[in-house]
Amino acid sequence: MLFLKSTSVTKAPGIYEVDVAAKPPGKTFGIFMATDPDNPPNAVLTALAELGFEPTHQQNYVHRDKGKVLDLHFQKNGTDLFNGWKADECSNNLAAIDSLFGNVGIKVVPRVMSLAEAYA
């Protein structure tokens, strides 16, 4: 999900990159993070769990610049059809995500994936 250019710079301690994205039509967002497995962002991970986001994917790999990366994906079920978020849930969850990452100095810009990206 994330295209990580380098592991030499972090956006916050233990976090290389964050993407907040939704599959079309774009009401239910997931959180995709590239983290440093040797210096995990435990406070952020704990806060995500407290907000109800559950891990759905985890994969370790070595980046082409030789840095170690732990790729993490999180989702939170809503009360709409197929566990999607209703409009009020979407607003509340995006505000909570913005606050969480803003507190560690990361500006998130939620986006809707292209169909090709969402179903690749």
Short mmCIF file of C-alpha atoms in Angstrom, two decimals:
data_model
loop_
_atom_site.label_atom_id
_atom_site.label_comp_id
_atom_site.label_asym_id
_atom_site.label_seq_id
_atom_site.Cartn_x
_atom_site.Cartn_y
_atom_site.Cartn_z
CA MET A 1 0.00 0.00 0.00
CA LEU A 2 2.81 2.42 0.83
CA PHE A 3 5.64 3.39 -1.43
CA LEU A 4 8.47 3.97 1.00
CA LYS A 5 11.29 5.99 -0.54
CA SER A 6 13.83 5.67 2.27
CA THR A 7 14.35 4.41 5.80
CA SER A 8 16.91 7.08 6.62
CA VAL A 9 14.29 9.61 7.82
CA THR A 10 11.26 9.06 10.04
CA LYS A 11 8.12 11.20 10.22
CA ALA A 12 7.89 10.45 13.95
CA PRO A 13 9.87 8.14 16.23
CA GLY A 14 9.51 4.65 14.79
CA ILE A 15 7.26 5.71 11.88
CA TYR A 16 8.58 6.01 8.33
CA GLU A 17 5.29 6.65 6.56
CA VAL A 18 1.52 6.72 7.18
CA ASP A 19 -1.31 6.46 4.67
CA VAL A 20 -4.99 6.79 5.55
CA ALA A 21 -6.97 5.44 2.61
CA ALA A 22 -10.34 4.00 1.68
CA LYS A 23 -11.49 1.74 -1.10
CA PRO A 24 -14.12 3.35 -3.35
CA PRO A 25 -16.66 4.80 -2.58
CA GLY A 26 -14.51 6.10 0.27
CA LYS A 27 -16.47 5.97 3.51
CA THR A 28 -14.44 3.44 5.52
CA PHE A 29 -10.74 4.21 5.92
CA GLY A 30 -7.83 1.98 6.81
CA ILE A 31 -4.48 2.98 8.25
CA PHE A 32 -1.31 1.78 6.55
CA MET A 33 2.02 2.33 8.31
CA ALA A 34 5.64 1.60 7.56
CA THR A 35 7.44 1.37 10.90
CA ASP A 36 10.87 0.66 12.29
CA PRO A 37 10.70 -2.84 13.85
CA ASP A 38 13.71 -2.07 16.05
CA ASN A 39 12.08 1.12 17.41
CA PRO A 40 8.30 0.50 17.27
CA PRO A 41 5.92 3.42 17.86
CA ASN A 42 4.31 1.71 20.87
CA ALA A 43 2.33 4.75 22.03
CA VAL A 44 0.74 5.16 18.59
CA LEU A 45 0.01 1.44 18.30
CA THR A 46 -1.61 1.43 21.75
CA ALA A 47 -3.68 4.52 20.88
CA LEU A 48 -4.87 2.89 17.64
CA ALA A 49 -6.04 -0.15 19.60
CA GLU A 50 -7.82 2.11 22.10
CA LEU A 51 -9.62 3.79 19.17
CA GLY A 52 -10.82 0.35 18.03
CA PHE A 53 -8.48 -0.16 15.07
CA GLU A 54 -7.40 -3.77 14.69
CA PRO A 55 -4.36 -5.05 12.82
CA THR A 56 -5.22 -6.83 9.57
CA HIS A 57 -1.77 -7.26 8.02
CA GLN A 58 1.82 -7.32 9.23
CA GLN A 59 4.91 -7.99 7.15
CA ASN A 60 8.62 -7.52 7.79
CA TYR A 61 10.95 -6.73 4.92
CA VAL A 62 14.31 -5.16 4.18
CA HIS A 63 14.07 -1.96 2.16
CA ARG A 64 16.32 -1.50 -0.86
CA ASP A 65 18.42 0.94 1.22
CA LYS A 66 19.03 -1.97 3.68
CA GLY A 67 16.79 -0.58 6.45
CA LYS A 68 14.38 -2.94 8.21
CA VAL A 69 10.65 -2.17 7.85
CA LEU A 70 7.51 -3.53 9.48
CA ASP A 71 4.49 -2.89 7.26
CA LEU A 72 1.26 -2.66 9.31
CA HIS A 73 -2.37 -2.30 8.22
CA PHE A 74 -5.28 -1.47 10.53
CA GLN A 75 -9.03 -1.29 10.12
CA LYS A 76 -12.02 -0.50 12.28
CA ASN A 77 -15.46 -1.96 11.63
CA GLY A 78 -18.45 0.32 11.51
CA THR A 79 -22.18 -0.23 11.88
CA ASP A 80 -23.15 0.26 8.23
CA LEU A 81 -23.59 -2.43 5.58
CA PHE A 82 -20.61 -4.83 5.36
CA ASN A 83 -19.09 -3.27 8.54
CA GLY A 84 -18.63 0.07 6.78
CA TRP A 85 -18.70 3.44 8.49
CA LYS A 86 -21.80 5.59 8.52
CA ALA A 87 -21.28 9.31 7.87
CA ASP A 88 -21.03 10.23 11.56
CA GLU A 89 -18.65 7.33 12.25
CA CYS A 90 -16.49 8.44 9.34
CA SER A 91 -16.29 12.02 10.64
CA ASN A 92 -15.54 10.91 14.20
CA ASN A 93 -12.95 8.30 13.18
CA LEU A 94 -11.13 10.65 10.80
CA ALA A 95 -11.02 13.33 13.52
CA ALA A 96 -9.57 10.79 15.98
CA ILE A 97 -6.98 9.65 13.40
CA ASP A 98 -6.02 13.25 12.66
CA SER A 99 -5.64 14.00 16.37
CA LEU A 100 -3.63 10.85 17.09
CA PHE A 101 -1.11 11.41 14.32
CA GLY A 102 -1.12 15.20 14.79
CA ASN A 103 0.01 14.64 18.40
CA VAL A 104 3.19 12.98 17.09
CA GLY A 105 3.75 15.58 14.36
CA ILE A 106 2.36 13.71 11.36
CA LYS A 107 -0.15 15.42 9.07
CA VAL A 108 -2.46 12.81 7.52
CA VAL A 109 -4.44 13.42 4.36
CA PRO A 110 -7.16 10.79 3.95
CA ARG A 111 -7.66 9.70 0.36
CA VAL A 112 -9.78 7.35 -1.72
CA MET A 113 -7.81 4.71 -3.61
CA SER A 114 -8.19 4.18 -7.32
CA LEU A 115 -10.05 1.02 -8.33
CA ALA A 116 -6.81 -0.50 -9.64
CA GLU A 117 -4.99 0.19 -6.37
CA ALA A 118 -7.87 -0.96 -4.15
CA TYR A 119 -8.30 -4.33 -5.78
CA ALA A 120 -4.74 -5.17 -6.78
#
